[in-house]
Tab-separated table of C-alpha atoms and ligand atoms in Angstrom:
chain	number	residue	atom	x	y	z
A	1	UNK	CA	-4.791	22.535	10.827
A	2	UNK	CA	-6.248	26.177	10.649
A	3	UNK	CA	-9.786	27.251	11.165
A	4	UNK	CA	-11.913	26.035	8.718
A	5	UNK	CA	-13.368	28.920	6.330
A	6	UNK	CA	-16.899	27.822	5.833
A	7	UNK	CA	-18.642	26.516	3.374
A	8	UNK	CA	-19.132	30.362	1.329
A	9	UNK	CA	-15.608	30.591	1.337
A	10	UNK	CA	-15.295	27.506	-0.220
A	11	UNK	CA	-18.001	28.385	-2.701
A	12	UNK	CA	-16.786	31.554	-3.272
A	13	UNK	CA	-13.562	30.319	-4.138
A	14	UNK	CA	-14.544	27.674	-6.320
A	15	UNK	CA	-17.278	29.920	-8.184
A	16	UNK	CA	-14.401	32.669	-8.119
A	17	UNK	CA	-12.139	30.696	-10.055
A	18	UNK	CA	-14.342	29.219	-12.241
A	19	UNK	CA	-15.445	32.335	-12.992
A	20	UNK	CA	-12.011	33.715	-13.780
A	21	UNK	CA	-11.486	31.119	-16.149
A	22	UNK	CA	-13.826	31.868	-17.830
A	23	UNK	CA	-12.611	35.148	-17.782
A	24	UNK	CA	-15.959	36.805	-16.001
A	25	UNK	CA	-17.838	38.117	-13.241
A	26	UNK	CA	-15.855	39.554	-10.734
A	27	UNK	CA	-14.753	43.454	-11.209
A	28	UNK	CA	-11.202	43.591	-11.439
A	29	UNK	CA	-9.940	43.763	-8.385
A	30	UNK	CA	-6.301	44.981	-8.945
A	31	UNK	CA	-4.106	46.012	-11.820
A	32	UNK	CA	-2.353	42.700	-12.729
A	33	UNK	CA	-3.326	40.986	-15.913
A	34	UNK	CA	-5.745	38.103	-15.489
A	35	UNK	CA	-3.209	35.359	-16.104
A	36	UNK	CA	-4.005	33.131	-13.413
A	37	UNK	CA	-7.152	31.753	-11.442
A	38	UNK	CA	-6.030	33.135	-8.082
A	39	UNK	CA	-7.309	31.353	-4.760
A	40	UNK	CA	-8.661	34.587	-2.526
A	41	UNK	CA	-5.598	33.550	-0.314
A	42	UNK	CA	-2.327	35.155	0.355
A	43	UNK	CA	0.392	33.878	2.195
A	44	UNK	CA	2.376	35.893	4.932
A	45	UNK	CA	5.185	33.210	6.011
A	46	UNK	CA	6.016	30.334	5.788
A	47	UNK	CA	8.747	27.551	7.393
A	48	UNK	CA	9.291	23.963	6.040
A	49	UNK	CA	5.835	22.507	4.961
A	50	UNK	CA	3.452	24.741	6.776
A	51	UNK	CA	2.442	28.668	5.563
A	52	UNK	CA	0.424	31.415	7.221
A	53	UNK	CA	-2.209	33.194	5.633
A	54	UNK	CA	-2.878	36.885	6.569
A	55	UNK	CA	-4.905	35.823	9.078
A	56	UNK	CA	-3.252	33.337	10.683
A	57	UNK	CA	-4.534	30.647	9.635
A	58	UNK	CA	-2.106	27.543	9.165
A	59	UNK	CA	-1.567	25.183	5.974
A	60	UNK	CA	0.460	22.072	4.808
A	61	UNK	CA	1.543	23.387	1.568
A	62	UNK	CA	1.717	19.413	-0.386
A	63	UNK	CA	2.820	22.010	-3.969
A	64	UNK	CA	5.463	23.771	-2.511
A	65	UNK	CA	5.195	26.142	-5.083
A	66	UNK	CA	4.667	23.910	-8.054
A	67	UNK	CA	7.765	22.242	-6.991
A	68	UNK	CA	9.871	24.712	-6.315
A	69	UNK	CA	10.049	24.803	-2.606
A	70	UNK	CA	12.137	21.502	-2.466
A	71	UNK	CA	13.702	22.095	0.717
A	72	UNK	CA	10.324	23.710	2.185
A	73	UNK	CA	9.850	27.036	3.094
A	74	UNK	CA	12.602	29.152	3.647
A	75	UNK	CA	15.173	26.807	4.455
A	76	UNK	CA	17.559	28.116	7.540
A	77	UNK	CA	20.926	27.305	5.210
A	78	UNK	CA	19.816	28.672	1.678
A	79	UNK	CA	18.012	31.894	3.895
A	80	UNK	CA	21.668	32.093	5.287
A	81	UNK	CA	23.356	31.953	2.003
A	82	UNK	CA	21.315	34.540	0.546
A	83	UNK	CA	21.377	36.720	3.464
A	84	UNK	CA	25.194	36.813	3.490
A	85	UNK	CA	25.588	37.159	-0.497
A	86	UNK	CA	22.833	39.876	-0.672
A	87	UNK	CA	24.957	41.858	1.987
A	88	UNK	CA	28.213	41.259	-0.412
A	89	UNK	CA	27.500	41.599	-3.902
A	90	UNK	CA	23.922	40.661	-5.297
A	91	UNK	CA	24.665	41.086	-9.020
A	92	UNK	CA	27.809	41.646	-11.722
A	93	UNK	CA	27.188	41.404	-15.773
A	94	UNK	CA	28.626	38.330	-17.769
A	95	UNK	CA	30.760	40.218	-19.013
A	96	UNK	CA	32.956	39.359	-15.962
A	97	UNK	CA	33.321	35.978	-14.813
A	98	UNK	CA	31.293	34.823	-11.637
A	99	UNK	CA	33.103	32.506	-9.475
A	100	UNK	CA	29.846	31.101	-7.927
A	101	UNK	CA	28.417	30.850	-10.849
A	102	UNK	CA	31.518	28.580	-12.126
A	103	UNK	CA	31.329	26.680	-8.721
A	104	UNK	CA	28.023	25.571	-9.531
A	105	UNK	CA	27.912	24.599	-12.848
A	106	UNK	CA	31.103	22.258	-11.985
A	107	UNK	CA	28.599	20.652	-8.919
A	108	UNK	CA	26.325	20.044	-11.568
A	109	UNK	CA	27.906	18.295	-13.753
A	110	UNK	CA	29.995	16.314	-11.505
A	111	UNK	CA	27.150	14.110	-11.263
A	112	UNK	CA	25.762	13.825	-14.304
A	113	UNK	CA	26.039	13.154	-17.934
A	114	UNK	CA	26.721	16.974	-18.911
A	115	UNK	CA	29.990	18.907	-19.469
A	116	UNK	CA	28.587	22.518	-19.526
A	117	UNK	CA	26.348	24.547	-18.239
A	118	UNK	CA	24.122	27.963	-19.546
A	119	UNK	CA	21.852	29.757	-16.706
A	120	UNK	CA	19.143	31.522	-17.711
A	121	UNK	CA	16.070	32.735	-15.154
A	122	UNK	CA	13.319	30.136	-15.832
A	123	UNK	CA	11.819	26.851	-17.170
A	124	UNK	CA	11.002	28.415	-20.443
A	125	UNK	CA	14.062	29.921	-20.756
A	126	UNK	CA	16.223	27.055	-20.321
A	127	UNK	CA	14.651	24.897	-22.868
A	128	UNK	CA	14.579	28.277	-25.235
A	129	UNK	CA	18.192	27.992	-24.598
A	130	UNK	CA	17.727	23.813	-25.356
A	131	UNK	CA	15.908	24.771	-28.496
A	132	UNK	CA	18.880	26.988	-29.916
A	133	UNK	CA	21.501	24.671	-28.954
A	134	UNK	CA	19.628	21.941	-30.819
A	135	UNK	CA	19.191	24.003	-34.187
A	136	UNK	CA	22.621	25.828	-33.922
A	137	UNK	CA	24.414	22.049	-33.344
A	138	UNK	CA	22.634	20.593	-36.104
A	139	UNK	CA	23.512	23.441	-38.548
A	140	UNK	CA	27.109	22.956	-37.576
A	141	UNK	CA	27.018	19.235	-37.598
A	142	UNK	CA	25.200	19.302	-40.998
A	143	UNK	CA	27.720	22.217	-42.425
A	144	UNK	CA	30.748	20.541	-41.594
A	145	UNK	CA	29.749	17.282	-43.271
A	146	UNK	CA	27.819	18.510	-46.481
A	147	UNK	CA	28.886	22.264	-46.523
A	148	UNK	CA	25.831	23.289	-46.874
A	149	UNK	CA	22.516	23.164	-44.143
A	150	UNK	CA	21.001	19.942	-44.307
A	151	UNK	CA	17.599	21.552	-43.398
A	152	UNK	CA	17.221	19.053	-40.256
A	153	UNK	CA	15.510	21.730	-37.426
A	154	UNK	CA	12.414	20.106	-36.295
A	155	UNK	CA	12.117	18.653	-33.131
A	156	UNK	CA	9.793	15.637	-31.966
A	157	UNK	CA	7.534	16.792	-28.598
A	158	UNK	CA	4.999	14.653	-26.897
A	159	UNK	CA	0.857	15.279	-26.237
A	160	UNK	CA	0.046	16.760	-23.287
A	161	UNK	CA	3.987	17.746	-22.686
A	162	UNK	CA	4.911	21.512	-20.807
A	163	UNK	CA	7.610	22.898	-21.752
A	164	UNK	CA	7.108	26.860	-21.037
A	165	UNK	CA	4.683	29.948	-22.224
A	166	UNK	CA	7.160	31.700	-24.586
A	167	UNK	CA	6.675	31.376	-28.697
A	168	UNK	CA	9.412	28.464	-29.211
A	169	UNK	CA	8.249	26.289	-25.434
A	170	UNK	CA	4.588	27.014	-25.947
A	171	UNK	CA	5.061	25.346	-29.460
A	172	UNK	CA	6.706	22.866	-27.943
A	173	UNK	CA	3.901	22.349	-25.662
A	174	UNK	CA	1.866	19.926	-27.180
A	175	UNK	CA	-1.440	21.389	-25.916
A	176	UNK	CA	-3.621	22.827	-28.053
A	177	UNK	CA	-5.228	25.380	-24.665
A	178	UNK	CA	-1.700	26.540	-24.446
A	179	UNK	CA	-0.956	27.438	-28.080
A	180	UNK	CA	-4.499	28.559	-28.990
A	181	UNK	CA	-4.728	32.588	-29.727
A	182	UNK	CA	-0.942	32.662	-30.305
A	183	UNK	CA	-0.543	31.726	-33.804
A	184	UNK	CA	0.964	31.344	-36.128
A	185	UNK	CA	2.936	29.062	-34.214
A	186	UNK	CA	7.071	28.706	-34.547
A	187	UNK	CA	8.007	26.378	-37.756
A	188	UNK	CA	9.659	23.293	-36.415
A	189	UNK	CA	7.884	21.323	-34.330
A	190	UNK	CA	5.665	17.996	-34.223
A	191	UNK	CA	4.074	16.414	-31.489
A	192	UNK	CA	3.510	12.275	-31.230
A	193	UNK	CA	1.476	10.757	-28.355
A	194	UNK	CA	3.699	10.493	-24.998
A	195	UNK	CA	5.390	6.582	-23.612
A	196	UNK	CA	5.370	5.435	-27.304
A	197	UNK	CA	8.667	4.723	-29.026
A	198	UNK	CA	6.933	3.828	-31.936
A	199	UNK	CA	5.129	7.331	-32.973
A	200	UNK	CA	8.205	8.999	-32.387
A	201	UNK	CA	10.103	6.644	-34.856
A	202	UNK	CA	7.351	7.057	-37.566
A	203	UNK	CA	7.618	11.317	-37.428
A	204	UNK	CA	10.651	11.278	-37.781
A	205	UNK	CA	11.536	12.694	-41.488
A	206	UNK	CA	14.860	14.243	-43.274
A	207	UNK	CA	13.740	17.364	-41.199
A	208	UNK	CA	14.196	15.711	-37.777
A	209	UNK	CA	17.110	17.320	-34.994
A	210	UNK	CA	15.971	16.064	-32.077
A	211	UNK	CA	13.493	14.395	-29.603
A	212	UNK	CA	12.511	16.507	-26.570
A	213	UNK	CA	10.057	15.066	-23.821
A	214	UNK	CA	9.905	15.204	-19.953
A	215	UNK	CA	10.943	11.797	-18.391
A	216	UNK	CA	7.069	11.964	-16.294
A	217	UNK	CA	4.895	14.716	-17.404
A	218	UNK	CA	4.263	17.149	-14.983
A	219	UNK	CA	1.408	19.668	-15.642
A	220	UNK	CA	-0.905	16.907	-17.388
A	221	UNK	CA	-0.949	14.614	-14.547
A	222	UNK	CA	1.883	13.073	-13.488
A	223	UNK	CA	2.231	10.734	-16.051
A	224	UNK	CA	4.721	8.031	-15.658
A	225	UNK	CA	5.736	6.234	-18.823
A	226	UNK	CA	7.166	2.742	-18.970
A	227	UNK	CA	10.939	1.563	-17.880
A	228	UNK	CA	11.595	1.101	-21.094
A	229	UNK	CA	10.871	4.638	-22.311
A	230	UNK	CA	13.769	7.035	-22.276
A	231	UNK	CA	16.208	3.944	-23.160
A	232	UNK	CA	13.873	3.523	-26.391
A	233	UNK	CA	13.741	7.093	-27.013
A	234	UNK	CA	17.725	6.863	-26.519
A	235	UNK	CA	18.063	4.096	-29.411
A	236	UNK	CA	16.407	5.516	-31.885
A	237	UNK	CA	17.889	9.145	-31.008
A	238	UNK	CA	21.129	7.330	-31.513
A	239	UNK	CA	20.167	5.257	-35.094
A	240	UNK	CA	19.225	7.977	-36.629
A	241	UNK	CA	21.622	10.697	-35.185
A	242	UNK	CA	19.238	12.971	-33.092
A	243	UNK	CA	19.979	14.402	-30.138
A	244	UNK	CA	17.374	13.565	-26.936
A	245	UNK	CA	16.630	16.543	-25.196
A	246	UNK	CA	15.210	16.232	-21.325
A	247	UNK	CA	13.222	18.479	-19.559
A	248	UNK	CA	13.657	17.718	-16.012
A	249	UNK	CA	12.178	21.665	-14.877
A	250	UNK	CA	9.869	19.871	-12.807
A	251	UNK	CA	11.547	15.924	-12.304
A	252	UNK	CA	14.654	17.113	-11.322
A	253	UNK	CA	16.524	18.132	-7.962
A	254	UNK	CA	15.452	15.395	-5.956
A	255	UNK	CA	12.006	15.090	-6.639
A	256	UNK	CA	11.430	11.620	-8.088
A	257	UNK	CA	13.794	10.247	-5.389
A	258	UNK	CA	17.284	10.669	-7.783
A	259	UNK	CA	19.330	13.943	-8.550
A	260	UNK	CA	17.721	13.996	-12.405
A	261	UNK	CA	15.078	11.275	-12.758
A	262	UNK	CA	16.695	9.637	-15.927
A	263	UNK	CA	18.938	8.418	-13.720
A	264	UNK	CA	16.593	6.044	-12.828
A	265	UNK	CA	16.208	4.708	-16.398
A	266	UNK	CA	20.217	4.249	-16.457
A	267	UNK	CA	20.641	6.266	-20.293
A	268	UNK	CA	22.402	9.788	-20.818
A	269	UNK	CA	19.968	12.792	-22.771
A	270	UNK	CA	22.593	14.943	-25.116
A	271	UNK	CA	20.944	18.352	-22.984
A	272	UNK	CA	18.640	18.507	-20.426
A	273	UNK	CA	16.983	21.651	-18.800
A	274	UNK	CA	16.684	22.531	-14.696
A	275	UNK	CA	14.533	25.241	-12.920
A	276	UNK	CA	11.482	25.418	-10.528
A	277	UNK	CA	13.519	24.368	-7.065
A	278	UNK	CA	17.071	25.089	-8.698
A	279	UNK	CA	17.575	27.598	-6.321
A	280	UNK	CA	15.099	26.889	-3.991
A	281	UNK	CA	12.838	29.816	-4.981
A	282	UNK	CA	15.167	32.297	-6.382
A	283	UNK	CA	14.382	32.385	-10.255
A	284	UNK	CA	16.899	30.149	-11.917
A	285	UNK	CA	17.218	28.031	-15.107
A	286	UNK	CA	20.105	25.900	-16.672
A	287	UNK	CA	20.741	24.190	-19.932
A	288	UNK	CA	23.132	21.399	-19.194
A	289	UNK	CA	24.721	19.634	-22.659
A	290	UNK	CA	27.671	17.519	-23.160
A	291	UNK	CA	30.841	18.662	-24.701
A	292	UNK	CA	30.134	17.958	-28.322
A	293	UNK	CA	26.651	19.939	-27.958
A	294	UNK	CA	27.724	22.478	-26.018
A	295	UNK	CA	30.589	23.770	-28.192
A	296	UNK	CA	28.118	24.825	-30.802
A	297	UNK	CA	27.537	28.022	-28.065
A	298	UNK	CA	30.063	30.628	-28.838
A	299	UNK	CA	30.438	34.233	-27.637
A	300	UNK	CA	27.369	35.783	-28.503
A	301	UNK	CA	25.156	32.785	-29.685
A	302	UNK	CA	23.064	32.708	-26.218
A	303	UNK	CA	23.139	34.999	-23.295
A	304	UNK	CA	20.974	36.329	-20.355
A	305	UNK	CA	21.127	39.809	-18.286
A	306	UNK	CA	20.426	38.093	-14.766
A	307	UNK	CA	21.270	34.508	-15.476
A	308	UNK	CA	23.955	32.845	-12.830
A	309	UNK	CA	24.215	36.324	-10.859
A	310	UNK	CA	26.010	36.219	-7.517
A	311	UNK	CA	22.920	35.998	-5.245
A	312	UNK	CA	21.170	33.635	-7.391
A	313	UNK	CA	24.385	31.075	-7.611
A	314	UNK	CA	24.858	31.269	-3.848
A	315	UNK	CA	21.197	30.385	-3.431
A	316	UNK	CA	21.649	26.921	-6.186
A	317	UNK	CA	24.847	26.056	-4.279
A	318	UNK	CA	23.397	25.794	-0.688
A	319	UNK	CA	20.138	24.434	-1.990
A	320	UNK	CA	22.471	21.327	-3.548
A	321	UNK	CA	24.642	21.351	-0.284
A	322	UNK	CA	21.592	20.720	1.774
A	323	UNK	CA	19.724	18.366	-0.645
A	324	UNK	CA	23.151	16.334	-1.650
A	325	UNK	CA	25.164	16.565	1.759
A	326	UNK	CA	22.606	16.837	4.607
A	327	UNK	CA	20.756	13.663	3.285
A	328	UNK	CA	17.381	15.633	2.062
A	329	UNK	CA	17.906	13.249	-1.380
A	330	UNK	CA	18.690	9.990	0.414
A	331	UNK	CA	15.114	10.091	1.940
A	332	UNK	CA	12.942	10.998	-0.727
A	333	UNK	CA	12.074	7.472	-2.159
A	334	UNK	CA	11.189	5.855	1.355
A	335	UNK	CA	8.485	9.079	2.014
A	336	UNK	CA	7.249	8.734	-1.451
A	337	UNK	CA	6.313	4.913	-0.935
A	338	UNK	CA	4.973	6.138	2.144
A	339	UNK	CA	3.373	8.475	0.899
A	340	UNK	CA	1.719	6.768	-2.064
A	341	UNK	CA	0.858	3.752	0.012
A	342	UNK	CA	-1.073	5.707	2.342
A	343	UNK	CA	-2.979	7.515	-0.515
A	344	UNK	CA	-3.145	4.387	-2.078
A	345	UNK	CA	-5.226	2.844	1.184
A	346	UNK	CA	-7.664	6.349	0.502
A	347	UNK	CA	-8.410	4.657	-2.706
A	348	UNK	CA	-10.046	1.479	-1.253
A	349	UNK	CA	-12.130	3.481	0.660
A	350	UNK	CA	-13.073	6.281	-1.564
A	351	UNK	CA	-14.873	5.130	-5.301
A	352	UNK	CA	-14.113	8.137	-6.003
A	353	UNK	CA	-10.379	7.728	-6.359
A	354	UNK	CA	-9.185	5.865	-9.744
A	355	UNK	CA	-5.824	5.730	-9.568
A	356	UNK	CA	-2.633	6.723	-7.342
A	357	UNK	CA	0.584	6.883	-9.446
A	358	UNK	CA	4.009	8.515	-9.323
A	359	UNK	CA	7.627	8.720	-8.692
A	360	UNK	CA	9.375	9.867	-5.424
A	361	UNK	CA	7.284	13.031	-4.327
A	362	UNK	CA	5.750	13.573	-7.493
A	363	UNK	CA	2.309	12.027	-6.993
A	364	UNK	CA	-1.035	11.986	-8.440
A	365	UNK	CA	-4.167	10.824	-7.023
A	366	UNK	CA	-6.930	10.815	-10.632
A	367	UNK	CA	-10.609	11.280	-9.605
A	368	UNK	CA	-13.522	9.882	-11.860
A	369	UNK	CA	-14.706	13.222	-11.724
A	370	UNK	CA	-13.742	16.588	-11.362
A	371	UNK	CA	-11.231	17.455	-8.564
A	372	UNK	CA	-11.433	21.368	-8.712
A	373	UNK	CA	-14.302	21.251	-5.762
A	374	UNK	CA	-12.365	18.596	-3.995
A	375	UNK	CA	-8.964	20.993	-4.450
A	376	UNK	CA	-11.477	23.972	-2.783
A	377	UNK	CA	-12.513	22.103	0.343
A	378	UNK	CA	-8.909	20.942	0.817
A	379	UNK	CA	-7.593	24.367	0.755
A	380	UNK	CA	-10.527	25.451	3.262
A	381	UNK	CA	-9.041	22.415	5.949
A	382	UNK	CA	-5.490	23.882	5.315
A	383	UNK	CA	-3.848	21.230	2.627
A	384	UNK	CA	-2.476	23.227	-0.589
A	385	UNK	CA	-2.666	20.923	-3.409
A	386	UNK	CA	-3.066	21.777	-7.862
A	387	UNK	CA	-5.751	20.317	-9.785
A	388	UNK	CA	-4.320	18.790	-13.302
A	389	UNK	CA	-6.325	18.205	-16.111
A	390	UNK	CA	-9.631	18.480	-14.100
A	391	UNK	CA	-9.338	15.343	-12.781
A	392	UNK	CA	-6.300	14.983	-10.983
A	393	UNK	CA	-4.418	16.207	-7.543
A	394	UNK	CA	-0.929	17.016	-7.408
A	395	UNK	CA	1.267	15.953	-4.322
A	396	UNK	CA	4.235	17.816	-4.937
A	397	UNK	CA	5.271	18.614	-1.253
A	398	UNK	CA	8.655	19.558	0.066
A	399	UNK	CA	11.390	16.922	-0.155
A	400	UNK	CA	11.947	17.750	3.711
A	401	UNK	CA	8.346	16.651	4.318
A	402	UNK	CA	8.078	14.536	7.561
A	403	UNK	CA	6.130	11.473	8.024
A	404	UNK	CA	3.858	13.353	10.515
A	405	UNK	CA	2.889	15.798	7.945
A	406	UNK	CA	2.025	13.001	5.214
A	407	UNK	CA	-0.235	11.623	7.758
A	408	UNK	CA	-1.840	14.957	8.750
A	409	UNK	CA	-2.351	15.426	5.054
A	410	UNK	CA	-3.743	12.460	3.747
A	411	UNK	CA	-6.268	12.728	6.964
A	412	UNK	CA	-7.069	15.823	5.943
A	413	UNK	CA	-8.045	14.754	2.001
A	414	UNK	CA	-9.636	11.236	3.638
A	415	UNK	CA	-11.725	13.886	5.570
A	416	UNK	CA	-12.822	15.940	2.253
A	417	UNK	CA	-13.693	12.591	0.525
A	418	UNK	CA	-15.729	11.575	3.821
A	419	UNK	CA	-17.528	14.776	4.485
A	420	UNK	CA	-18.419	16.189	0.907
A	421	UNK	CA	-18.446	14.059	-2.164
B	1	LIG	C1	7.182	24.589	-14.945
B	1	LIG	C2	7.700	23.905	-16.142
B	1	LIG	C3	8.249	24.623	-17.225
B	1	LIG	C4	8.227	26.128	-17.308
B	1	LIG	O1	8.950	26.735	-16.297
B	1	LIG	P1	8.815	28.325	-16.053
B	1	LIG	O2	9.854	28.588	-15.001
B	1	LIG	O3	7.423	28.577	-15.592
B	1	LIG	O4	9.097	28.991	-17.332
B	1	LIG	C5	8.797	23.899	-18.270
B	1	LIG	N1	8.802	22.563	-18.263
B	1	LIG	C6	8.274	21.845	-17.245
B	1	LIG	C7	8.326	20.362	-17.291
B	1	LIG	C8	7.693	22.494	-16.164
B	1	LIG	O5	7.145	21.783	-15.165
């Protein structure tokens, strides 16, 4: 890999960010708004798993973005794609229909449970879009039948669940550093402790629309839940007429080794939300529903200025074409058991490691204690990898990651273990 920085720069970085978190020390240094720790590192270019920094230096990038680089870094078909759409017609309104945009909401729900499709720009925005389709079906379900609103609008969320930073996701978000500052909070949502059936079924009260949860949690960890999970959640959606609402922003489009990772678990959600690697980079976010669900959108219920534009579509339909057709999907299970395996060997040799877990390429290797120093020196030997919950690395790396590369990277943290904690 790249040079390594030195020790300062690792110390400054770590000290930086700390310090920035705790919102601190260092002058401002440019105009933005201090919404993120920043590394002191910026990225030039960048081609499958590996990026350039502005001076030169090489890195594995094992985030790819926070999973949004899929098909790694600028991948040759989707670059083509855009290229050729940004020279014909980059954006029209919805006021007109949008033939790619059509194209691609019938790829996606040829293979899944869903009928329909809305596209919005984000994470946040597709389960906003989630959230209104859940109250607007339930008033319509509820007026039909007892001509009057039933008053059922609350939805069930888990602990420690993501679901966005606007009013209606971040109070969705069942953490309380997410919400704090922001109140009051939107009426109409309750959160149970995550992989239990049970503390769903008990909040559950006249009020209750629908249960919304990711099938693994991303941001807190990658945290897997029992098989029987999503089926459970399923059953009682079903027994007491709730719809089951999936946020697969960061599960889906490959990354736990199937299409949508419920698929694994064999049930059908009644809407489920898409983003991060969507369009391989280009913002883009889709609220998929079935039939019944969906209908409950009419003109002017939903909408979005950019959402589904030309250049974006183009971009979704060549990231599918190479995940789905050129075999980038077919592979993913076989590197993540690779993958974990060899992090899982790390963890015989290094006390420090408590657990390896995870689906596909969604991976997390939990530290008995704090990984943001461990995160640092990483970054200073060239692997890009988040820190979750303070204890926990993130493997998110491209789906087109090669075996070569998981070796390289794992050597690389086995090295940081050896050398410095
Ligand atoms: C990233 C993420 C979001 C939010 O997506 P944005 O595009 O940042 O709005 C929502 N849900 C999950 C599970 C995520 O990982």
């Amino acid at each position: 890999m790249g040079r390594e920085w030195g020790v300062d720069m690792v110390e400054n970085t770590v000290s930086a960010k700390k310090n920035s978190e705790r919102g601190e020390g260092m002058a401002p240094a440019s105009a933005l708004m201090a919404t993120y720790a920043r590394f002191p590192v910026s990225f030039v270019r960048g081609a499958g798993t590996r990026l350039w920094d502005d001076a030169g230096r090489e890195y594995l990038d094992f985030l790819a973005g926070i999973g949004v680089n899929n098909l790694g870094h600028c991948p040759p078909g989707v670059v083509a794609a855009i290229a050729a759409q940004a020279g014909q017609l980059i954006h029209t309104s919805n006021l007109y229909r949008i033939p790619l945009q059509e194209q691609l909401a019938q790829r996606l729900v040829a293979g899944c449970f869903a009928d329909r499709v809305f596209f919005c720009n984000s994470g946040a925005e597709a389960n906003e879009a989630a959230i209104k389709l859940v109250r607007k079906y339930t008033q319509d379900r509820d007026r039909g039948r007892e001509r009057l609103s039933s008053g059922r609008f609350e939805i069930i969320t888990t602990l420690n669940s993501f679901h966005g930073r606007t009013m209606a996701t971040l109070t969705a978000t069942g953490q309380e550093k997410v919400q704090r500052g922001f109140e009051p909070l939107l009426a109409g949502f309750c959160h149970v402790p995550y992989n239990q059936p049970e503390a769903v079924e008990r909040a559950i009260t006249p009020a209750t629309a629908a249960i919304m949860v990711e099938p693994i949690q991303g941001e807190s960890g990658v945290v897997v839940p029992d098989e029987g999970y999503l089926p459970a959640l399923r059953e009682i959606a079903d027994r007491h007429g709730l719809l089951l609402v999936l946020d697969e922003v960061q599960t889906g489009m490959g990354r736990t080794g199937r299409l949508w990772a419920h698929q694994w678990s064999g049930i059908r959600p009644d809407i489920m939300t898409a983003a991060k690697s969507l369009a391989s980079g280009l913002p883009m976010g889709a609220c998929l529903a079935t039939e019944e669900v969906a209908r409950s959108f009419s003109p002017g219920s939903h909408g979005s200025t950019f959402g589904g534009t030309p250049l974006v579509s183009a971009a979704a339909l060549a990231t599918l074409e190479v995940l789905l057709d050129q075999g980038v999907l077919a592979e993913v299970s076989d590197k993540g058991a690779y993958l974990k395996a060899a992090l899982g060997r790390l963890q015989h040799r290094h006390s420090m490691i408590k657990a390896v877990r995870g689906q596909g390429l969604m991976i997390a290797v939990e530290l008995n204690s704090p990984a943001e120093e461990v995160l640092g020196v990483c970054l200073s030997r060239g692997l890009l990898l988040s820190c979750q919950m303070g204890t926990v690395l993130r493997f998110l790396p491209p789906l087109t990651v090669t075996q070569t590369e998981m070796d390289q990277a794992v050597a690389i943290l086995d090295g940081v273990l050896t050398d410095s904690f």
